[in-house]
Short mmCIF file of C-alpha atoms in Angstrom, two decimals:
data_model
loop_
_atom_site.label_atom_id
_atom_site.label_comp_id
_atom_site.label_asym_id
_atom_site.label_seq_id
_atom_site.Cartn_x
_atom_site.Cartn_y
_atom_site.Cartn_z
CA MET A 1 -0.05 -0.09 -0.01
CA ARG A 2 1.28 3.49 -0.89
CA GLU A 3 0.32 6.59 0.67
CA TYR A 4 0.76 9.68 -1.54
CA PHE A 5 1.85 13.13 -0.06
CA VAL A 6 0.89 15.75 -2.42
CA ASN A 7 3.33 18.56 -1.53
CA ALA A 8 2.19 20.30 -4.72
CA ASP A 9 4.23 23.43 -3.77
CA PHE A 10 7.30 21.33 -4.29
CA ASP A 11 8.69 23.47 -7.17
CA LEU A 12 8.04 26.81 -5.32
CA SER A 13 9.68 25.34 -2.05
CA LEU A 14 12.97 25.03 -3.81
CA ARG A 15 13.27 28.78 -4.23
CA PRO A 16 15.94 30.36 -1.90
CA ASN A 17 13.33 33.01 -0.82
CA ARG A 18 10.40 30.58 -0.42
CA LYS A 19 8.85 32.65 2.35
CA GLN A 20 8.16 35.43 -0.13
CA GLU A 21 4.51 35.76 -1.17
CA THR A 22 3.98 34.94 -4.82
CA VAL A 23 1.95 37.53 -6.60
CA ASP A 24 0.43 35.49 -9.43
CA GLY A 25 -1.55 33.01 -7.41
CA ARG A 26 0.95 30.05 -7.86
CA GLY A 27 0.96 29.45 -4.05
CA GLN A 28 -2.74 29.32 -3.69
CA GLN A 29 -3.04 27.00 -6.77
CA ALA A 30 -0.46 24.72 -5.39
CA SER A 31 -2.30 24.48 -2.12
CA GLU A 32 -5.43 23.30 -3.86
CA MET A 33 -3.63 20.63 -6.01
CA PRO A 34 -4.22 17.69 -3.62
CA PHE A 35 -7.93 17.80 -4.57
CA HIS A 36 -6.90 17.30 -8.28
CA LEU A 37 -4.92 14.37 -7.36
CA LEU A 38 -7.36 12.40 -5.41
CA PHE A 39 -7.28 9.44 -7.75
CA PHE A 40 -3.89 8.49 -6.26
CA GLY A 41 -5.98 7.17 -3.45
CA THR A 42 -7.46 4.14 -5.46
CA GLY A 43 -6.28 0.62 -6.05
CA GLY A 44 -5.63 0.04 -2.31
CA ASP A 45 -3.62 3.28 -1.94
CA SER A 46 -4.43 6.45 -0.11
CA VAL A 47 -3.77 10.21 -0.66
CA LEU A 48 -3.17 12.78 2.19
CA VAL A 49 -5.26 16.01 2.19
CA ASP A 50 -5.65 18.95 4.56
CA ALA A 51 -9.45 18.48 4.44
CA ALA A 52 -11.49 15.48 3.36
CA PRO A 53 -13.52 15.91 0.15
CA ASP A 54 -17.26 16.30 0.69
CA GLU A 55 -19.48 13.16 0.65
CA ASP A 56 -21.55 14.46 -2.22
CA PHE A 57 -18.55 14.53 -4.59
CA LEU A 58 -17.39 11.02 -3.48
CA ALA A 59 -20.88 9.70 -4.03
CA TYR A 60 -20.89 11.27 -7.63
CA LEU A 61 -17.57 9.45 -8.32
CA VAL A 62 -19.22 6.13 -7.10
CA ARG A 63 -22.24 6.64 -9.29
CA ALA A 64 -19.96 7.14 -12.28
CA GLY A 65 -18.52 3.69 -11.65
CA LEU A 66 -15.27 4.77 -10.05
CA SER A 67 -13.56 3.50 -6.82
CA ARG A 68 -14.15 5.85 -4.00
CA PRO A 69 -10.75 7.57 -3.32
CA VAL A 70 -9.20 6.94 0.17
CA ALA A 71 -8.38 10.53 1.24
CA LYS A 72 -6.94 11.01 4.69
CA THR A 73 -6.04 13.77 6.75
CA PRO A 74 -2.57 13.88 8.37
CA SER A 75 -3.83 12.61 11.71
CA GLY A 76 -5.20 9.54 10.00
CA ARG A 77 -1.93 8.51 8.26
CA ALA A 78 -1.26 4.79 7.64
CA LEU A 79 2.25 4.88 9.10
CA ASP A 80 2.90 1.24 7.84
CA ALA A 81 2.34 2.26 4.16
CA GLN A 82 5.08 3.19 1.67
CA PHE A 83 5.31 6.96 1.67
CA VAL A 84 5.19 8.55 -1.78
CA PRO A 85 5.64 12.33 -2.07
CA PHE A 86 4.84 14.47 -5.10
CA GLY A 87 8.56 15.53 -4.95
CA TRP A 88 11.27 15.23 -2.32
CA ASN A 89 11.79 18.48 -0.38
CA GLU A 90 12.51 19.11 3.31
CA GLU A 91 8.84 18.81 4.29
CA ALA A 92 8.47 15.47 2.53
CA ALA A 93 11.69 14.17 4.07
CA GLU A 94 10.47 15.20 7.65
CA VAL A 95 7.06 13.41 7.18
CA ASN A 96 8.80 10.47 5.62
CA ARG A 97 10.76 9.80 8.85
CA SER A 98 7.46 9.37 10.79
CA TYR A 99 6.65 6.12 8.91
CA THR A 100 7.56 2.75 10.03
CA ARG A 101 9.74 2.10 6.94
CA PRO A 102 10.86 5.43 5.75
CA ALA A 103 11.23 5.45 1.87
CA ALA A 104 14.70 5.96 0.32
CA HIS A 105 15.18 9.20 -1.44
CA PRO A 106 18.11 11.05 -3.09
CA PRO A 107 20.02 13.84 -1.22
CA LEU A 108 17.80 16.87 -1.06
CA ASP A 109 20.54 19.16 -2.47
CA ILE A 110 20.70 16.94 -5.60
CA VAL A 111 16.99 17.10 -5.84
CA LYS A 112 17.01 20.90 -5.83
CA ARG A 113 19.79 21.14 -8.27
CA VAL A 114 18.38 18.82 -11.04
CA ASN A 115 15.12 20.51 -10.72
CA GLY A 116 16.52 23.97 -11.49
CA ARG A 117 16.00 25.36 -14.87
CA ARG A 118 19.69 26.22 -15.11
CA PHE A 119 20.52 22.45 -14.78
CA ALA A 120 17.97 21.63 -17.66
CA ALA A 121 19.42 24.51 -19.93
CA ASN A 122 23.00 23.21 -19.48
CA LEU A 123 21.83 19.65 -20.25
CA GLU A 124 20.02 20.71 -23.31
CA GLY A 125 23.13 22.49 -24.57
CA GLU A 126 25.47 19.67 -23.60
CA LEU A 127 23.51 16.69 -24.83
CA PHE A 128 21.36 18.23 -27.76
CA ASP A 129 23.35 21.21 -28.88
CA GLY A 130 20.47 23.35 -27.81
CA ASP A 131 20.77 27.13 -28.10
CA GLU A 132 17.39 28.16 -27.04
CA THR A 133 18.36 29.60 -23.71
CA LEU A 134 20.09 33.05 -24.24
CA GLY A 135 21.43 33.30 -20.72
CA VAL A 136 20.93 33.05 -16.91
CA PHE A 137 20.71 36.48 -15.18
CA ASP A 138 20.70 37.73 -11.65
CA SER A 139 19.81 41.34 -12.40
CA LEU A 140 17.39 43.34 -14.47
CA GLY A 141 20.08 45.42 -16.20
CA GLU A 142 21.80 42.17 -17.61
CA ILE A 143 18.49 40.98 -19.08
CA GLU A 144 17.71 44.37 -20.72
CA ALA A 145 21.20 44.51 -22.19
CA CYS A 146 20.86 41.00 -23.71
CA ILE A 147 17.39 41.57 -25.24
CA ALA A 148 18.61 45.13 -26.60
CA SER A 149 21.36 43.27 -28.38
CA ARG A 150 19.08 40.94 -30.25
CA PRO A 151 17.28 41.43 -33.53
CA PRO A 152 14.07 43.55 -32.87
CA GLU A 153 11.76 41.05 -34.50
CA GLU A 154 12.61 38.34 -32.05
CA LYS A 155 10.32 37.27 -29.09
CA TRP A 156 11.51 36.05 -25.63
CA LEU A 157 10.33 34.20 -22.79
CA LEU A 158 11.36 34.92 -19.17
CA LYS A 159 11.47 32.01 -16.86
CA SER A 160 12.29 31.76 -13.08
CA GLU A 161 14.86 29.17 -11.84
CA HIS A 162 12.01 27.21 -10.01
CA GLY A 163 8.69 27.57 -11.60
CA ASN A 164 5.40 25.93 -11.28
CA ALA A 165 3.79 24.44 -14.37
CA GLY A 166 4.90 27.46 -16.39
CA LEU A 167 2.52 29.68 -14.59
CA GLY A 168 5.13 32.36 -13.91
CA ASN A 169 6.55 32.39 -17.58
CA ARG A 170 6.52 35.89 -19.19
CA ARG A 171 6.63 36.61 -22.88
CA VAL A 172 8.55 39.72 -24.14
CA HIS A 173 7.18 41.09 -27.32
CA SER A 174 9.88 43.67 -28.23
CA SER A 175 13.55 44.52 -27.81
CA LYS A 176 12.66 46.74 -24.92
CA LEU A 177 11.13 45.64 -21.64
CA SER A 178 7.93 47.44 -20.70
CA GLN A 179 7.37 48.73 -17.14
CA SER A 180 5.08 45.67 -16.43
CA ASP A 181 7.81 43.34 -17.72
CA ARG A 182 10.33 45.08 -15.38
CA GLU A 183 8.11 44.56 -12.44
CA VAL A 184 7.69 40.82 -13.17
CA VAL A 185 11.49 40.45 -13.41
CA ARG A 186 12.03 42.24 -9.97
CA ARG A 187 9.42 39.93 -8.37
CA LEU A 188 11.05 36.81 -9.89
CA LEU A 189 14.44 37.86 -8.74
CA VAL A 190 13.10 38.60 -5.21
CA GLU A 191 11.78 35.07 -4.84
CA ASP A 192 14.34 33.17 -6.91
CA SER A 193 18.03 33.26 -7.36
CA CYS A 194 17.99 33.98 -11.26
CA VAL A 195 15.92 34.47 -14.38
CA LEU A 196 16.40 32.52 -17.54
CA LEU A 197 15.85 34.22 -20.92
CA GLU A 198 14.71 31.84 -23.77
CA LYS A 199 13.82 32.24 -27.39
CA TRP A 200 9.87 32.26 -27.64
CA ARG A 201 8.68 29.75 -30.27
CA ASN A 202 5.34 29.17 -31.97
CA ARG A 203 4.39 25.86 -30.34
CA LEU A 204 2.54 23.21 -32.33
CA ILE A 205 2.62 20.19 -30.16
CA ASP A 206 3.54 20.02 -26.48
CA ILE A 207 4.86 16.59 -25.32
CA ALA A 208 5.72 15.11 -21.92
CA THR A 209 7.84 12.10 -21.39
CA VAL A 210 7.54 10.43 -17.91
CA PHE A 211 9.69 7.55 -16.41
CA GLU A 212 11.21 6.33 -13.27
CA ILE A 213 14.86 5.93 -12.48
CA ALA A 214 15.78 2.98 -10.23
CA ARG A 215 18.58 3.35 -7.67
CA ASP A 216 20.75 1.20 -10.08
CA GLY A 217 20.07 3.70 -12.81
CA THR A 218 17.52 1.47 -14.62
CA VAL A 219 14.86 3.31 -16.56
CA LYS A 220 11.34 2.04 -16.01
CA ASN A 221 7.84 2.86 -17.27
CA LEU A 222 8.85 5.31 -19.98
CA PHE A 223 5.85 6.79 -21.73
CA ALA A 224 5.31 9.92 -23.98
CA TYR A 225 1.93 11.70 -24.27
CA GLU A 226 0.41 15.05 -25.50
CA VAL A 227 0.22 17.98 -23.24
CA VAL A 228 -1.96 21.04 -23.90
CA ASN A 229 -0.16 24.19 -22.83
CA THR A 230 -0.66 27.88 -23.37
CA ALA A 231 1.44 29.73 -25.95
CA ASP A 232 3.88 30.57 -23.20
CA GLY A 233 4.09 27.03 -21.87
CA ALA A 234 1.69 27.23 -18.77
CA TYR A 235 -0.02 23.76 -18.25
CA ILE A 236 -3.68 23.30 -19.14
CA GLY A 237 -4.14 19.52 -19.55
CA SER A 238 -3.05 16.10 -20.92
CA ILE A 239 -4.20 13.95 -23.70
CA PHE A 240 -3.71 10.10 -23.35
CA ASP A 241 -4.19 8.43 -26.74
CA HIS A 242 -2.32 5.47 -28.10
CA GLN A 243 -3.30 6.30 -31.62
CA SER A 244 -2.33 9.92 -31.58
CA GLU A 245 -1.34 11.11 -35.11
CA PRO A 246 0.22 14.44 -34.11
CA LEU A 247 2.39 12.70 -31.53
CA SER A 248 3.48 9.46 -33.10
CA PRO A 249 6.27 11.02 -35.43
CA TRP A 250 7.97 12.61 -32.41
CA VAL A 251 7.93 9.55 -30.15
CA PRO A 252 11.29 7.96 -31.07
CA GLY A 253 13.00 11.43 -30.73
CA VAL A 254 11.65 12.18 -27.23
CA THR A 255 12.36 8.65 -26.18
CA GLU A 256 16.09 9.02 -27.19
CA VAL A 257 16.09 12.34 -25.23
CA ALA A 258 14.56 10.69 -22.22
CA LEU A 259 17.13 7.91 -22.12
CA LYS A 260 20.07 10.27 -22.38
CA VAL A 261 18.74 12.69 -19.65
CA ALA A 262 18.06 9.64 -17.41
CA GLU A 263 21.66 8.42 -17.83
CA ARG A 264 22.91 11.94 -16.72
CA LEU A 265 20.43 12.10 -13.87
CA ALA A 266 21.64 8.68 -12.63
CA GLU A 267 25.22 10.01 -12.82
CA GLU A 268 24.06 12.93 -10.58
CA ALA A 269 22.89 10.28 -8.09
CA TYR A 270 19.19 10.96 -8.59
CA PHE A 271 16.63 8.40 -8.57
CA GLY A 272 12.83 8.40 -8.61
CA PRO A 273 10.11 9.94 -10.90
CA VAL A 274 10.86 12.32 -13.79
CA CYS A 275 8.90 14.38 -16.12
CA LEU A 276 10.42 16.01 -19.29
CA ASP A 277 8.77 18.66 -21.28
CA HIS A 278 9.41 18.99 -25.10
CA PHE A 279 7.59 20.86 -27.83
CA VAL A 280 7.37 20.96 -31.61
CA TRP A 281 7.62 24.42 -33.07
CA SER A 282 7.47 25.92 -36.50
CA GLU A 283 9.39 28.55 -38.48
CA GLY A 284 7.84 28.84 -41.82
CA LYS A 285 7.07 25.40 -43.15
CA ASP A 286 9.80 23.71 -41.13
CA ARG A 287 8.89 21.72 -37.87
CA GLN A 288 11.52 21.30 -35.23
CA LEU A 289 11.69 19.43 -31.86
CA ARG A 290 12.89 21.34 -28.82
CA SER A 291 14.56 18.42 -27.14
CA LEU A 292 14.38 19.62 -23.54
CA SER A 293 12.20 22.55 -22.53
CA ASP A 294 11.97 21.62 -18.88
CA LEU A 295 12.98 18.94 -16.49
CA ASN A 296 10.90 18.01 -13.36
CA ALA A 297 12.40 15.29 -11.04
CA ARG A 298 9.18 14.64 -9.35
CA LEU A 299 5.69 13.23 -10.16
CA GLN A 300 3.53 15.01 -12.68
CA VAL A 301 0.07 16.38 -12.00
CA SER A 302 -1.75 14.07 -14.50
CA ALA A 303 -0.16 10.96 -13.05
CA PRO A 304 -3.34 9.77 -11.37
CA ILE A 305 -5.37 10.12 -14.49
CA LEU A 306 -2.71 8.29 -16.43
CA ARG A 307 -2.88 5.43 -13.87
CA LEU A 308 -6.83 5.41 -14.46
CA TRP A 309 -6.44 5.24 -18.10
CA ARG A 310 -4.04 2.37 -17.83
CA SER A 311 -6.17 0.58 -15.23
CA TRP A 312 -9.09 0.66 -17.81
CA GLY A 313 -6.79 -0.94 -20.43
CA SER A 314 -5.48 2.31 -22.18
CA ALA A 315 -8.49 2.17 -24.42
CA GLY A 316 -9.90 5.05 -26.09
CA VAL A 317 -8.88 8.71 -25.56
CA PHE A 318 -8.64 10.62 -22.28
CA TYR A 319 -8.38 14.35 -22.22
CA TRP A 320 -7.89 15.60 -18.71
CA ARG A 321 -7.66 19.38 -18.13
CA LEU A 322 -8.08 22.00 -15.42
CA PHE A 323 -10.74 24.81 -15.79
CA ALA A 324 -10.91 27.98 -13.80
CA SER A 325 -14.10 28.06 -11.78
CA ARG A 326 -14.92 31.64 -12.85
CA LYS A 327 -14.73 30.67 -16.51
CA LEU A 328 -16.61 27.30 -16.67
CA ARG A 329 -19.72 27.72 -14.72
CA LEU A 330 -20.93 24.22 -14.03
CA PRO A 331 -23.81 23.42 -11.62
CA THR A 332 -22.14 22.71 -8.31
CA ASP A 333 -24.79 20.22 -7.18
CA TYR A 334 -23.55 16.92 -8.61
CA TYR A 335 -27.03 15.56 -9.48
CA GLU A 336 -27.86 18.82 -11.33
CA LEU A 337 -24.37 18.53 -13.08
CA GLU A 338 -25.28 15.07 -14.38
CA SER A 339 -28.50 16.32 -15.50
CA ALA A 340 -27.12 19.47 -17.15
CA LEU A 341 -24.55 17.39 -19.02
CA GLY A 342 -27.28 15.31 -20.53
CA GLY A 343 -25.87 12.69 -22.97
CA ASP A 344 -22.34 13.92 -22.42
CA ALA A 345 -22.51 12.90 -18.65
CA PHE A 346 -20.08 10.10 -17.73
CA ASP A 347 -21.47 6.67 -18.28
CA ALA A 348 -20.30 3.87 -15.85
CA MET A 349 -20.92 1.10 -18.33
CA SER A 350 -19.11 2.55 -21.34
CA ARG A 351 -16.65 4.60 -19.35
CA ARG A 352 -17.18 7.37 -21.82
CA GLY A 353 -18.37 10.97 -21.23
CA ILE A 354 -17.49 14.09 -19.10
CA LEU A 355 -16.49 13.57 -15.54
CA VAL A 356 -15.44 16.21 -12.87
CA THR A 357 -12.52 14.89 -11.09
CA SER A 358 -12.13 17.16 -8.24
CA PRO A 359 -14.66 18.81 -5.85
CA PHE A 360 -15.95 22.34 -6.45
CA ASP A 361 -15.61 23.15 -2.78
CA ALA A 362 -13.27 22.21 0.17
CA ALA A 363 -13.55 23.16 3.78
CA GLY A 364 -16.47 25.46 2.82
CA LYS A 365 -14.45 27.38 0.22
CA ARG A 366 -14.77 27.45 -3.46
CA LEU A 367 -11.60 25.99 -5.21
CA ARG A 368 -10.10 28.24 -7.93
CA ARG A 369 -9.91 25.39 -10.37
CA PHE A 370 -11.39 21.95 -10.81
CA GLY A 371 -10.50 19.00 -13.04
CA VAL A 372 -12.41 17.67 -15.93
CA LEU A 373 -12.04 14.37 -17.76
CA LEU A 374 -13.41 13.89 -21.28
CA ALA A 375 -13.32 10.17 -22.28
CA GLY A 376 -14.26 8.96 -25.69
CA ASP A 377 -13.58 6.22 -28.29
CA SER A 378 -11.77 8.73 -30.66
CA ARG A 379 -10.02 12.05 -30.66
CA THR A 380 -12.92 13.55 -32.68
CA GLU A 381 -15.54 12.38 -30.12
CA VAL A 382 -13.47 13.96 -27.31
CA GLU A 383 -13.01 17.22 -29.23
CA GLU A 384 -16.79 17.38 -29.88
CA MET A 385 -17.52 16.87 -26.13
CA ASP A 386 -15.04 19.60 -25.26
CA ARG A 387 -16.67 21.99 -27.80
CA ARG A 388 -20.21 21.42 -26.40
CA LEU A 389 -18.95 21.70 -22.81
CA ARG A 390 -17.47 25.15 -23.59
CA GLU A 391 -20.39 26.45 -25.67
CA ARG A 392 -22.85 25.72 -22.94
CA PHE A 393 -20.95 26.53 -19.75
CA GLU A 394 -18.00 28.85 -20.54
CA LYS A 395 -18.35 32.45 -19.47
#
């Protein structure tokens, strides 16, 4: 039995100034993440949450034919279980020590280093001759000087050393930073040690490759799938489809990348879960693969949905994504929700339809985002479901 600890603020916790308040909502979104990962608590496992999900939501999942997730508050931990954190940081290591048989983990300084974007940028240049990162800067003046030296038609992307699902990325549209751009850079430098400047690319396909590195360096459970991101790389959702036509030409390339990165991570004495980000971009008619856009030495947010898809035989197409509560106005009563979705409501027999995967509220407070699974026999069917859902409920 595994017990999952969703320390979803893991990425932000690696910042040197972690006590600084983030100004873009990343901290609050991370605090809500355990409710998006409730499906970790299935198949005999459990997931730790600060507040138990409401019974109405759990009953809704059971009516949809799913197992009731086992969600426990910290006081109800199963101390004889195998402890599995979202990522290894100081908090996870401390909680781990309270279990009967603490889980082995890499040294925390190694975890912090390999999760830094500087490490990924250096690896991209070393292993794949990548030149997408223009520099690593610790002052606003250095960034402005670099941008001013570049051709005026180019666009740039600013990233902090330790980000969270691309939510802090900032696109720069000209050779001169605006006042708003400068404020963003200043805030990033307050909470983190440096800022990276990358070339902005017209993304066509976003790809994630996930795998595990055993303590002996063996790579296990390697799998590539499509990711849906914003134009600046912020995470929206994931698509699981064995027949994906957009993805299939790029699978050999990202698999080769993953194996090379895994070898280097093992040399660094890291072991555990890894998620790599890649994307296909265009310049004119040419399509190119960015080999390594980001490296996350931790679990990924869609891992519970991937596990659900696999447990159902990896059949059909799963599109799982996050919606902002203020933008997609679904009925918050689950019986009303099923009625409002009509023929698109999730069907327990066929395992097809639209299913809300996280509660709308927790501890009497409305969550900022909720998860939605769209499951169908084909990509076209899922895309049509998504269209109907948006047309009816998006504000």
